[in-house]
Amino acid sequence: MDKFVIHGGHRLLGEIEVSGAKNAAVALIPAVLLCDEPCILENVPNISDVTISLRILYEMGAQVEYLNKTTVRINATGLQNYCVPYESARKMRASYYFLGALLGRYGKARVSMPGGCPLGDRPIDQHLKAFSALDAKCSIEHGMVDLVADQLTGSQIYLDVVSVGATMNAMLAAVRATGLTVIENAAKEPHIVDLANFLNSMGADIMGAGTDVIKIRGVSHLHGAVYSVIPDQIEAGTFMIAAAATGGDVLVKNIIPKHLEPISSKMRKIGVNIEEFDDSIRIWVDGPLVRTNVKTMPHPGFPTDMQPQITTLLTLAEGTSIITEGVWEQRFCYVDELRRMGADISVDGKVAVVEGVGRLTGAPVKACDLRAGAALIIAGLAARGITEIEDIYHIERGYSNLDAKLREVGADIEKVSDPVAKVEMKEAM
Ligand code: EPU
């Protein structure tokens, strides 16, 4: 019903602040279930995936209280419930973290099969492999995943594919198991390290997070903690590309430059100027953008969650670029929409060939998933004329106050509600 209307062609200029990381926050919130005292999470992003995660805890009986706009106090100590409410859980992918957290706390969990962005086949076999290795029995019936264990026992877990979700779920389940768990072929994303740091701040014993071997010595008790979510590497990268695509000059604040290296080094190749500071990064353009090739890979490779955004930038560059998607089966749904705006991109399976066209023109388009939506915003900001983006609920799952932040750096973007659609919806209900 709501849409973004962008009058493109304005250079982004000024300073923009990055919020806490979505993919860290959605794991840290269920992790609170593992401790026996209240916890306070700071730098929590204002996005719908976080609202859903907190609502799940609240519906299960936890006390959830915002102390300010980005700080939330969660008290899940009295909880007796190991079932996650179906309707909330199926709305987002990250509801699978309740499996690991509830299994770690109660030795049992019941959660619906997760939803999330349509990126192709999204199995959870590696999550179940990890739970089974810890001695849990796993079954899936009527759309629900059931886990039960008499006693979780530490074990060797080898992940057949590098999976962020399976690595984090294995950590959540193993943290209170008896004995030593070793996760091999673990994912290394910054949010894996953030989860380990949060659990360690509650008294867990986790070593090696950020490498491909993580060792977890189980503990019987975790205490409360006050912890700040890391900055969102993908939100930062999205702002960096938006600045470059509009020929702007922007200081992106509240970031960890190390987390952005795979993105910064590609952008430098494209001809974008980048200067790093302790916790901010400046992006500006003073020459032509040039072609490059990009292949997405698990961290520290180029992140798949930045693939649609960098492809959009490359439509504005000189020459032919080849984009290879190395993580998801289907992540080019936005290409048809970019074509409406004048992009010249052909897709064959996991490979897209982008012929730089130099400029885009505004058009009515639809976001088909979260990062696709971010790419269309970048395209709209860079394009001449008006772009209207529908289905922005995808974007609001992962970007905090995006339109307001972009307006601060000179973008002409408004969120508008369609009252006719709202009335029609009401009548249909
Ligand atoms: N895979 C399996 N079996 C499994 C799990 C994964 O085969 O049990 C495969 C997947 O099909 C995929 C690959 O392994 O081909 C990687 O999937 P991964 O498990 O790492 O992805 P995820 O945990 O489901 C998270 C992010 C995604 C991000 C990926 C990759 C969250 C909630 N989601 O998903 O974020 O693309 O890692 O970095 O953390 C986004 O934010 O837009 C987004 C989609």
Short mmCIF file of C-alpha atoms and ligand atoms in Angstrom, two decimals:
data_model
loop_
_atom_site.label_atom_id
_atom_site.label_comp_id
_atom_site.label_asym_id
_atom_site.label_seq_id
_atom_site.Cartn_x
_atom_site.Cartn_y
_atom_site.Cartn_z
CA MET A 1 0.00 0.00 0.00
CA ASP A 2 2.77 2.43 0.91
CA LYS A 3 5.28 3.50 -1.70
CA PHE A 4 8.38 5.62 -2.02
CA VAL A 5 8.24 8.48 -4.50
CA ILE A 6 11.67 9.73 -5.53
CA HIS A 7 12.47 12.78 -7.65
CA GLY A 8 15.91 11.70 -8.83
CA GLY A 9 19.00 13.51 -9.95
CA HIS A 10 20.07 15.19 -6.67
CA ARG A 11 23.66 14.64 -5.52
CA LEU A 12 23.76 13.25 -1.97
CA LEU A 13 25.85 15.57 0.21
CA GLY A 14 26.51 15.58 3.95
CA GLU A 15 26.58 13.06 6.78
CA ILE A 16 24.44 9.96 7.30
CA GLU A 17 24.29 7.67 10.33
CA VAL A 18 24.15 3.88 10.16
CA SER A 19 21.89 1.92 12.56
CA GLY A 20 22.49 -1.41 14.29
CA ALA A 21 22.85 -4.49 12.10
CA LYS A 22 19.65 -6.34 11.20
CA ASN A 23 21.32 -9.71 10.82
CA ALA A 24 23.00 -9.37 14.22
CA ALA A 25 19.94 -8.01 16.06
CA VAL A 26 17.64 -10.81 14.89
CA ALA A 27 19.99 -13.38 16.47
CA LEU A 28 20.83 -11.41 19.62
CA ILE A 29 17.16 -10.95 20.53
CA PRO A 30 16.36 -14.71 20.74
CA ALA A 31 19.75 -15.27 22.44
CA VAL A 32 18.37 -13.43 25.47
CA LEU A 33 16.28 -16.57 26.11
CA LEU A 34 19.47 -18.39 27.13
CA CYS A 35 20.22 -16.30 30.20
CA ASP A 36 18.64 -16.29 33.62
CA GLU A 37 18.48 -12.51 34.08
CA PRO A 38 17.19 -9.50 32.10
CA CYS A 39 19.36 -8.10 29.30
CA ILE A 40 19.63 -4.66 27.73
CA LEU A 41 20.36 -4.36 24.00
CA GLU A 42 21.54 -1.01 22.64
CA ASN A 43 21.82 0.27 19.04
CA VAL A 44 18.79 -1.85 18.06
CA PRO A 45 17.57 -0.88 14.56
CA ASN A 46 14.01 0.34 14.05
CA ILE A 47 13.00 -2.24 11.40
CA SER A 48 10.11 -4.63 11.06
CA ASP A 49 12.24 -7.81 11.45
CA VAL A 50 13.27 -6.55 14.90
CA THR A 51 9.67 -5.65 15.77
CA ILE A 52 8.62 -9.19 14.83
CA SER A 53 11.45 -10.77 16.88
CA LEU A 54 10.50 -8.70 19.93
CA ARG A 55 6.81 -9.43 19.39
CA ILE A 56 7.56 -13.17 19.38
CA LEU A 57 9.28 -12.87 22.76
CA TYR A 58 6.42 -10.73 24.11
CA GLU A 59 3.78 -13.17 22.86
CA MET A 60 5.72 -15.99 24.53
CA GLY A 61 5.47 -14.15 27.87
CA ALA A 62 8.70 -12.10 28.10
CA GLN A 63 8.69 -8.46 29.25
CA VAL A 64 9.93 -6.17 26.50
CA GLU A 65 10.43 -2.48 27.22
CA TYR A 66 12.04 0.25 25.10
CA LEU A 67 14.22 2.50 27.32
CA ASN A 68 14.79 4.88 24.40
CA LYS A 69 14.41 4.68 20.59
CA THR A 70 17.26 2.19 20.16
CA THR A 71 17.64 0.54 23.57
CA VAL A 72 15.43 -2.33 24.65
CA ARG A 73 15.27 -4.20 27.96
CA ILE A 74 14.16 -7.83 27.71
CA ASN A 75 13.25 -9.98 30.69
CA ALA A 76 12.59 -13.56 29.61
CA THR A 77 13.44 -15.12 32.96
CA GLY A 78 9.98 -16.35 33.95
CA LEU A 79 9.19 -17.89 30.57
CA GLN A 80 7.89 -21.48 30.45
CA ASN A 81 6.99 -21.50 26.78
CA TYR A 82 8.98 -23.32 24.10
CA CYS A 83 6.54 -22.77 21.17
CA VAL A 84 6.92 -19.74 18.92
CA PRO A 85 3.60 -18.25 17.75
CA TYR A 86 3.03 -19.45 14.18
CA GLU A 87 1.79 -16.23 12.56
CA SER A 88 4.72 -14.12 13.75
CA ALA A 89 7.39 -16.72 13.05
CA ARG A 90 6.43 -17.40 9.45
CA LYS A 91 6.76 -13.70 8.55
CA MET A 92 10.55 -13.74 8.66
CA ARG A 93 13.51 -15.94 7.96
CA ALA A 94 15.34 -15.18 11.18
CA SER A 95 12.63 -16.80 13.31
CA TYR A 96 14.81 -19.92 12.94
CA TYR A 97 17.11 -18.50 15.65
CA PHE A 98 14.36 -19.29 18.17
CA LEU A 99 15.03 -22.97 17.39
CA GLY A 100 18.62 -22.85 18.67
CA ALA A 101 17.86 -20.51 21.57
CA LEU A 102 14.83 -22.48 22.85
CA LEU A 103 16.61 -25.80 22.39
CA GLY A 104 19.56 -24.39 24.39
CA ARG A 105 17.27 -23.19 27.16
CA TYR A 106 14.63 -25.94 27.48
CA GLY A 107 15.98 -28.89 25.52
CA LYS A 108 12.96 -28.50 23.25
CA ALA A 109 11.57 -26.09 20.66
CA ARG A 110 8.61 -25.81 18.32
CA VAL A 111 8.83 -23.19 15.55
CA SER A 112 7.16 -22.92 12.14
CA MET A 113 9.31 -23.31 9.04
CA PRO A 114 10.74 -19.83 8.40
CA GLY A 115 9.58 -17.30 5.76
CA GLY A 116 11.73 -14.44 4.42
CA CYS A 117 12.88 -13.05 1.08
CA PRO A 118 12.33 -15.29 -1.98
CA LEU A 119 15.95 -15.98 -2.99
CA GLY A 120 15.51 -19.54 -4.30
CA ASP A 121 15.90 -22.78 -2.39
CA ARG A 122 16.42 -22.01 1.33
CA PRO A 123 16.80 -25.35 3.13
CA ILE A 124 17.55 -25.64 6.87
CA ASP A 125 19.22 -29.07 6.64
CA GLN A 126 22.50 -27.74 8.08
CA HIS A 127 20.68 -26.27 11.10
CA LEU A 128 19.08 -29.66 11.73
CA LYS A 129 22.41 -31.43 11.20
CA ALA A 130 23.94 -29.26 13.94
CA PHE A 131 21.04 -29.87 16.37
CA SER A 132 21.19 -33.63 15.72
CA ALA A 133 24.94 -33.64 16.38
CA LEU A 134 24.17 -32.17 19.80
CA ASP A 135 21.81 -35.12 20.47
CA ALA A 136 18.49 -33.43 19.65
CA LYS A 137 15.75 -35.30 17.77
CA CYS A 138 14.44 -33.20 14.90
CA SER A 139 11.19 -33.57 12.96
CA ILE A 140 9.14 -31.43 10.58
CA GLU A 141 5.38 -31.97 10.49
CA HIS A 142 2.50 -29.74 9.37
CA GLY A 143 4.90 -26.88 8.69
CA MET A 144 6.38 -26.96 12.21
CA VAL A 145 9.94 -27.85 13.21
CA ASP A 146 10.09 -29.85 16.46
CA LEU A 147 13.29 -30.35 18.43
CA VAL A 148 13.70 -32.36 21.61
CA ALA A 149 16.75 -33.47 23.62
CA ASP A 150 17.05 -35.14 27.04
CA GLN A 151 20.49 -33.63 27.42
CA LEU A 152 22.34 -31.53 24.84
CA THR A 153 25.85 -32.87 24.50
CA GLY A 154 28.80 -31.05 22.95
CA SER A 155 30.01 -32.50 19.66
CA GLN A 156 31.95 -32.04 16.42
CA ILE A 157 29.75 -30.29 13.81
CA TYR A 158 30.97 -30.07 10.22
CA LEU A 159 28.79 -27.80 8.07
CA ASP A 160 28.57 -29.05 4.46
CA VAL A 161 27.90 -25.50 3.24
CA VAL A 162 29.05 -22.26 4.81
CA SER A 163 25.82 -21.07 6.41
CA VAL A 164 25.36 -17.97 8.56
CA GLY A 165 22.09 -19.23 10.03
CA ALA A 166 23.33 -22.76 10.78
CA THR A 167 26.53 -21.43 12.40
CA MET A 168 24.59 -19.06 14.67
CA ASN A 169 21.96 -21.69 15.51
CA ALA A 170 24.67 -24.22 16.39
CA MET A 171 26.25 -21.61 18.71
CA LEU A 172 22.91 -20.84 20.38
CA ALA A 173 22.16 -24.51 21.01
CA ALA A 174 25.68 -25.45 22.12
CA VAL A 175 26.34 -22.66 24.57
CA ARG A 176 24.63 -24.47 27.47
CA ALA A 177 25.25 -28.05 26.31
CA THR A 178 27.56 -30.25 28.35
CA GLY A 179 31.16 -30.45 27.11
CA LEU A 180 32.93 -29.08 24.06
CA THR A 181 31.36 -28.30 20.67
CA VAL A 182 33.52 -27.61 17.64
CA ILE A 183 31.85 -26.07 14.57
CA GLU A 184 33.94 -26.60 11.44
CA ASN A 185 33.47 -24.80 8.11
CA ALA A 186 31.70 -22.07 10.10
CA ALA A 187 30.56 -18.79 8.55
CA LYS A 188 32.74 -15.75 9.40
CA GLU A 189 30.40 -12.78 8.96
CA PRO A 190 30.68 -9.85 11.43
CA HIS A 191 27.31 -10.80 12.95
CA ILE A 192 28.71 -14.25 13.88
CA VAL A 193 31.38 -12.48 15.93
CA ASP A 194 28.75 -10.16 17.40
CA LEU A 195 26.64 -13.08 18.60
CA ALA A 196 29.72 -14.74 20.14
CA ASN A 197 30.66 -11.48 21.88
CA PHE A 198 27.15 -11.06 23.26
CA LEU A 199 27.00 -14.65 24.53
CA ASN A 200 30.50 -14.32 26.05
CA SER A 201 29.42 -11.10 27.78
CA MET A 202 26.69 -13.24 29.42
CA GLY A 203 29.30 -15.76 30.63
CA ALA A 204 29.54 -18.16 27.68
CA ASP A 205 32.87 -19.68 26.61
CA ILE A 206 33.15 -19.28 22.81
CA MET A 207 36.43 -19.00 20.94
CA GLY A 208 37.30 -18.64 17.27
CA ALA A 209 34.22 -16.74 16.03
CA GLY A 210 35.24 -14.94 12.83
CA THR A 211 37.35 -17.95 11.73
CA ASP A 212 36.06 -21.17 10.20
CA VAL A 213 36.50 -23.17 13.42
CA ILE A 214 34.46 -22.10 16.44
CA LYS A 215 34.92 -23.82 19.82
CA ILE A 216 32.22 -23.63 22.45
CA ARG A 217 32.66 -25.02 25.95
CA GLY A 218 29.20 -25.40 27.45
CA VAL A 219 28.32 -23.56 30.68
CA SER A 220 25.40 -24.26 33.02
CA HIS A 221 24.36 -20.66 33.58
CA LEU A 222 24.37 -17.35 31.69
CA HIS A 223 23.86 -14.01 33.43
CA GLY A 224 22.29 -10.76 32.13
CA ALA A 225 24.30 -8.25 30.09
CA VAL A 226 24.16 -4.79 28.54
CA TYR A 227 25.33 -5.04 24.94
CA SER A 228 25.41 -2.81 21.85
CA VAL A 229 24.57 -4.30 18.42
CA ILE A 230 27.30 -3.75 15.77
CA PRO A 231 26.64 -1.22 12.98
CA ASP A 232 24.92 -2.58 9.88
CA GLN A 233 27.55 -3.29 7.24
CA ILE A 234 24.91 -3.66 4.49
CA GLU A 235 23.08 -0.45 5.36
CA ALA A 236 26.46 1.34 5.31
CA GLY A 237 27.32 -0.21 1.94
CA THR A 238 23.92 0.82 0.57
CA PHE A 239 24.55 4.46 1.57
CA MET A 240 28.05 4.31 0.07
CA ILE A 241 26.66 3.16 -3.25
CA ALA A 242 23.81 5.68 -3.15
CA ALA A 243 26.40 8.45 -2.64
CA ALA A 244 28.50 7.19 -5.56
CA ALA A 245 25.51 6.66 -7.88
CA THR A 246 24.41 10.28 -7.42
CA GLY A 247 27.94 11.66 -7.86
CA GLY A 248 27.73 12.83 -4.26
CA ASP A 249 30.07 13.39 -1.32
CA VAL A 250 28.89 11.69 1.87
CA LEU A 251 30.38 10.81 5.25
CA VAL A 252 28.81 7.55 6.44
CA LYS A 253 29.01 7.50 10.24
CA ASN A 254 28.84 4.82 12.95
CA ILE A 255 30.57 2.08 10.97
CA ILE A 256 33.41 -0.40 11.42
CA PRO A 257 35.68 0.18 8.35
CA LYS A 258 37.08 -3.38 8.51
CA HIS A 259 33.58 -4.81 7.94
CA LEU A 260 33.26 -2.70 4.79
CA GLU A 261 36.54 -3.71 3.12
CA PRO A 262 35.01 -6.12 0.55
CA ILE A 263 32.62 -3.32 -0.50
CA SER A 264 35.14 -0.44 -0.40
CA SER A 265 37.75 -2.29 -2.45
CA LYS A 266 35.21 -3.03 -5.24
CA MET A 267 33.98 0.55 -5.21
CA ARG A 268 37.55 1.85 -5.55
CA LYS A 269 37.93 -0.35 -8.65
CA ILE A 270 34.81 1.28 -10.08
CA GLY A 271 36.47 4.69 -9.65
CA VAL A 272 34.86 5.84 -6.41
CA ASN A 273 37.04 7.76 -3.93
CA ILE A 274 36.96 6.37 -0.40
CA GLU A 275 38.64 7.62 2.76
CA GLU A 276 38.40 5.64 5.98
CA PHE A 277 38.36 7.11 9.49
CA ASP A 278 38.05 5.35 12.88
CA ASP A 279 34.27 4.95 12.78
CA SER A 280 33.20 6.67 9.58
CA ILE A 281 33.95 6.53 5.87
CA ARG A 282 33.82 9.29 3.20
CA ILE A 283 32.69 8.53 -0.34
CA TRP A 284 32.94 10.93 -3.25
CA VAL A 285 33.14 10.83 -7.03
CA ASP A 286 35.21 13.17 -9.19
CA GLY A 287 35.65 11.15 -12.39
CA PRO A 288 33.94 8.54 -14.55
CA LEU A 289 32.69 5.23 -13.09
CA VAL A 290 34.26 2.22 -14.81
CA ARG A 291 33.31 -1.42 -15.27
CA THR A 292 34.34 -4.29 -13.02
CA ASN A 293 33.34 -7.89 -12.32
CA VAL A 294 31.78 -8.96 -9.03
CA LYS A 295 31.31 -12.43 -7.56
CA THR A 296 29.40 -12.74 -4.29
CA MET A 297 30.77 -15.10 -1.65
CA PRO A 298 30.54 -15.73 2.09
CA HIS A 299 32.52 -13.25 4.23
CA PRO A 300 35.18 -11.94 3.66
CA GLY A 301 34.08 -12.15 0.02
CA PHE A 302 31.81 -9.57 -1.56
CA PRO A 303 28.44 -9.86 0.29
CA THR A 304 25.44 -11.20 -1.59
CA ASP A 305 23.32 -8.67 0.30
CA MET A 306 25.12 -5.90 -1.65
CA GLN A 307 24.79 -7.55 -5.07
CA PRO A 308 21.65 -5.71 -6.30
CA GLN A 309 23.05 -2.36 -5.14
CA ILE A 310 26.44 -2.72 -6.86
CA THR A 311 24.79 -4.02 -10.03
CA THR A 312 22.73 -0.82 -10.06
CA LEU A 313 25.91 1.27 -9.71
CA LEU A 314 27.49 -0.63 -12.60
CA THR A 315 24.58 0.28 -14.91
CA LEU A 316 25.90 3.85 -14.55
CA ALA A 317 29.53 2.88 -15.30
CA GLU A 318 31.38 2.75 -18.63
CA GLY A 319 31.78 -0.72 -20.17
CA THR A 320 30.53 -4.26 -19.56
CA SER A 321 30.50 -5.78 -16.05
CA ILE A 322 29.82 -9.40 -15.12
CA ILE A 323 28.06 -10.16 -11.84
CA THR A 324 28.11 -13.73 -10.53
CA GLU A 325 25.83 -14.63 -7.63
CA GLY A 326 27.69 -17.21 -5.55
CA VAL A 327 25.31 -17.64 -2.60
CA TRP A 328 21.65 -17.62 -3.65
CA GLU A 329 19.96 -19.33 -6.59
CA GLN A 330 17.66 -16.43 -7.47
CA ARG A 331 18.79 -12.95 -6.66
CA PHE A 332 18.19 -11.09 -9.89
CA CYS A 333 14.43 -10.46 -9.54
CA TYR A 334 15.08 -6.70 -9.57
CA VAL A 335 16.67 -6.74 -13.03
CA ASP A 336 13.32 -6.47 -14.86
CA GLU A 337 12.53 -3.40 -12.77
CA LEU A 338 15.90 -1.79 -13.55
CA ARG A 339 15.25 -2.42 -17.24
CA ARG A 340 12.12 -0.26 -16.94
CA MET A 341 14.47 2.49 -15.87
CA GLY A 342 16.69 2.05 -18.93
CA ALA A 343 19.28 -0.46 -17.63
CA ASP A 344 20.80 -2.93 -20.10
CA ILE A 345 21.25 -6.19 -18.16
CA SER A 346 20.92 -9.78 -19.31
CA VAL A 347 20.68 -12.68 -16.88
CA ASP A 348 21.56 -16.31 -17.40
CA GLY A 349 21.09 -18.33 -14.21
CA LYS A 350 23.46 -16.98 -11.59
CA VAL A 351 25.27 -14.59 -13.96
CA ALA A 352 24.22 -11.10 -15.03
CA VAL A 353 25.92 -9.10 -17.76
CA VAL A 354 25.58 -5.35 -17.30
CA GLU A 355 26.21 -3.01 -20.23
CA GLY A 356 26.80 0.40 -18.68
CA VAL A 357 24.26 2.92 -19.95
CA GLY A 358 25.55 5.96 -18.08
CA ARG A 359 22.15 7.16 -16.90
CA LEU A 360 18.73 5.84 -15.82
CA THR A 361 15.28 7.37 -16.08
CA GLY A 362 12.54 7.28 -13.41
CA ALA A 363 9.71 4.72 -13.72
CA PRO A 364 7.08 2.93 -11.60
CA VAL A 365 8.73 -0.20 -10.14
CA LYS A 366 8.19 -2.87 -7.47
CA ALA A 367 10.56 -4.15 -4.77
CA CYS A 368 10.64 -7.96 -4.95
CA ASP A 369 12.83 -8.41 -1.86
CA LEU A 370 14.73 -6.34 0.69
CA ARG A 371 18.01 -5.68 -1.13
CA ALA A 372 16.23 -5.48 -4.49
CA GLY A 373 14.23 -2.65 -2.93
CA ALA A 374 17.44 -0.94 -1.80
CA ALA A 375 18.79 -1.21 -5.35
CA LEU A 376 15.66 0.45 -6.75
CA ILE A 377 16.01 3.31 -4.28
CA ILE A 378 19.60 3.85 -5.45
CA ALA A 379 18.42 3.72 -9.07
CA GLY A 380 15.63 6.19 -8.31
CA LEU A 381 18.00 8.62 -6.57
CA ALA A 382 20.39 8.55 -9.55
CA ALA A 383 17.74 8.60 -12.29
CA ARG A 384 16.33 11.61 -14.08
CA GLY A 385 12.63 12.09 -13.30
CA ILE A 386 10.24 10.38 -10.92
CA THR A 387 10.49 6.81 -9.62
CA GLU A 388 7.66 5.23 -7.62
CA ILE A 389 8.59 2.08 -5.70
CA GLU A 390 5.81 -0.25 -4.56
CA ASP A 391 5.93 -3.11 -2.03
CA ILE A 392 8.25 -1.17 0.24
CA TYR A 393 7.38 -3.42 3.19
CA HIS A 394 10.32 -5.51 1.96
CA ILE A 395 12.63 -2.51 2.43
CA GLU A 396 11.24 -1.70 5.87
CA ARG A 397 12.20 -5.18 7.07
CA GLY A 398 15.84 -4.15 7.03
CA TYR A 399 16.39 -0.38 6.72
CA SER A 400 15.75 1.92 9.66
CA ASN A 401 14.03 5.28 8.80
CA LEU A 402 15.55 5.09 5.34
CA ASP A 403 13.62 7.92 3.69
CA ALA A 404 14.28 10.33 6.57
CA LYS A 405 18.00 9.51 6.59
CA LEU A 406 18.28 10.03 2.83
CA ARG A 407 16.42 13.35 3.02
CA GLU A 408 19.07 14.54 5.50
CA VAL A 409 21.70 14.23 2.74
CA GLY A 410 19.59 15.98 0.11
CA ALA A 411 17.49 13.20 -1.45
CA ASP A 412 14.00 14.08 -2.63
CA ILE A 413 12.19 10.95 -1.36
CA GLU A 414 8.76 10.71 0.27
CA LYS A 415 6.84 7.77 1.66
CA VAL A 416 3.22 8.03 0.55
CA SER A 417 0.27 5.90 1.56
CA ASP A 418 -2.35 4.88 -0.94
CA PRO A 419 -5.69 5.60 0.82
CA VAL A 420 -7.72 3.86 -1.91
CA ALA A 421 -5.76 0.63 -1.43
CA LYS A 422 -6.29 0.91 2.33
CA VAL A 423 -10.08 1.21 1.95
CA GLU A 424 -10.13 -1.73 -0.50
CA MET A 425 -8.10 -3.82 1.95
CA LYS A 426 -10.50 -2.97 4.79
CA GLU A 427 -13.54 -3.94 2.73
CA ALA A 428 -11.94 -7.25 1.73
CA MET A 429 -11.17 -8.22 5.33
N1 EPU B 1 22.06 -23.46 2.95
C1 EPU B 1 21.84 -24.81 2.86
N2 EPU B 1 21.39 -25.46 3.97
C2 EPU B 1 21.14 -24.82 5.15
C3 EPU B 1 21.38 -23.44 5.24
C4 EPU B 1 21.83 -22.78 4.10
O1 EPU B 1 22.05 -25.41 1.81
O2 EPU B 1 20.74 -25.47 6.11
C5 EPU B 1 22.57 -22.74 1.77
C6 EPU B 1 21.58 -21.70 1.26
O3 EPU B 1 20.64 -22.25 0.39
C7 EPU B 1 22.51 -20.68 0.61
C8 EPU B 1 23.79 -20.75 1.46
O4 EPU B 1 23.71 -21.99 2.15
O5 EPU B 1 22.80 -21.08 -0.69
C9 EPU B 1 23.98 -19.64 2.45
O6 EPU B 1 22.83 -19.51 3.28
P1 EPU B 1 22.93 -18.96 4.77
O7 EPU B 1 22.43 -20.03 5.68
O8 EPU B 1 24.29 -18.41 5.01
O9 EPU B 1 21.88 -17.79 4.74
P2 EPU B 1 20.83 -17.40 5.86
O10 EPU B 1 21.42 -17.62 7.21
O11 EPU B 1 19.50 -17.99 5.57
C10 EPU B 1 21.69 -14.96 6.14
C11 EPU B 1 21.09 -13.59 6.02
C12 EPU B 1 20.84 -13.26 4.56
C13 EPU B 1 22.15 -13.36 3.79
C14 EPU B 1 22.79 -14.73 4.00
C15 EPU B 1 24.16 -14.85 3.37
C16 EPU B 1 19.87 -13.44 8.10
C17 EPU B 1 18.56 -13.41 8.78
N3 EPU B 1 19.84 -13.57 6.77
O12 EPU B 1 20.73 -15.84 5.59
O13 EPU B 1 20.41 -11.92 4.55
O14 EPU B 1 21.91 -13.17 2.41
O15 EPU B 1 22.93 -14.99 5.41
O16 EPU B 1 25.02 -13.89 3.88
O17 EPU B 1 20.92 -13.32 8.72
C18 EPU B 1 19.34 -10.00 3.76
O18 EPU B 1 19.68 -9.45 4.80
O19 EPU B 1 18.86 -9.39 2.76
C19 EPU B 1 19.50 -11.45 3.64
C20 EPU B 1 18.87 -12.19 2.75
#
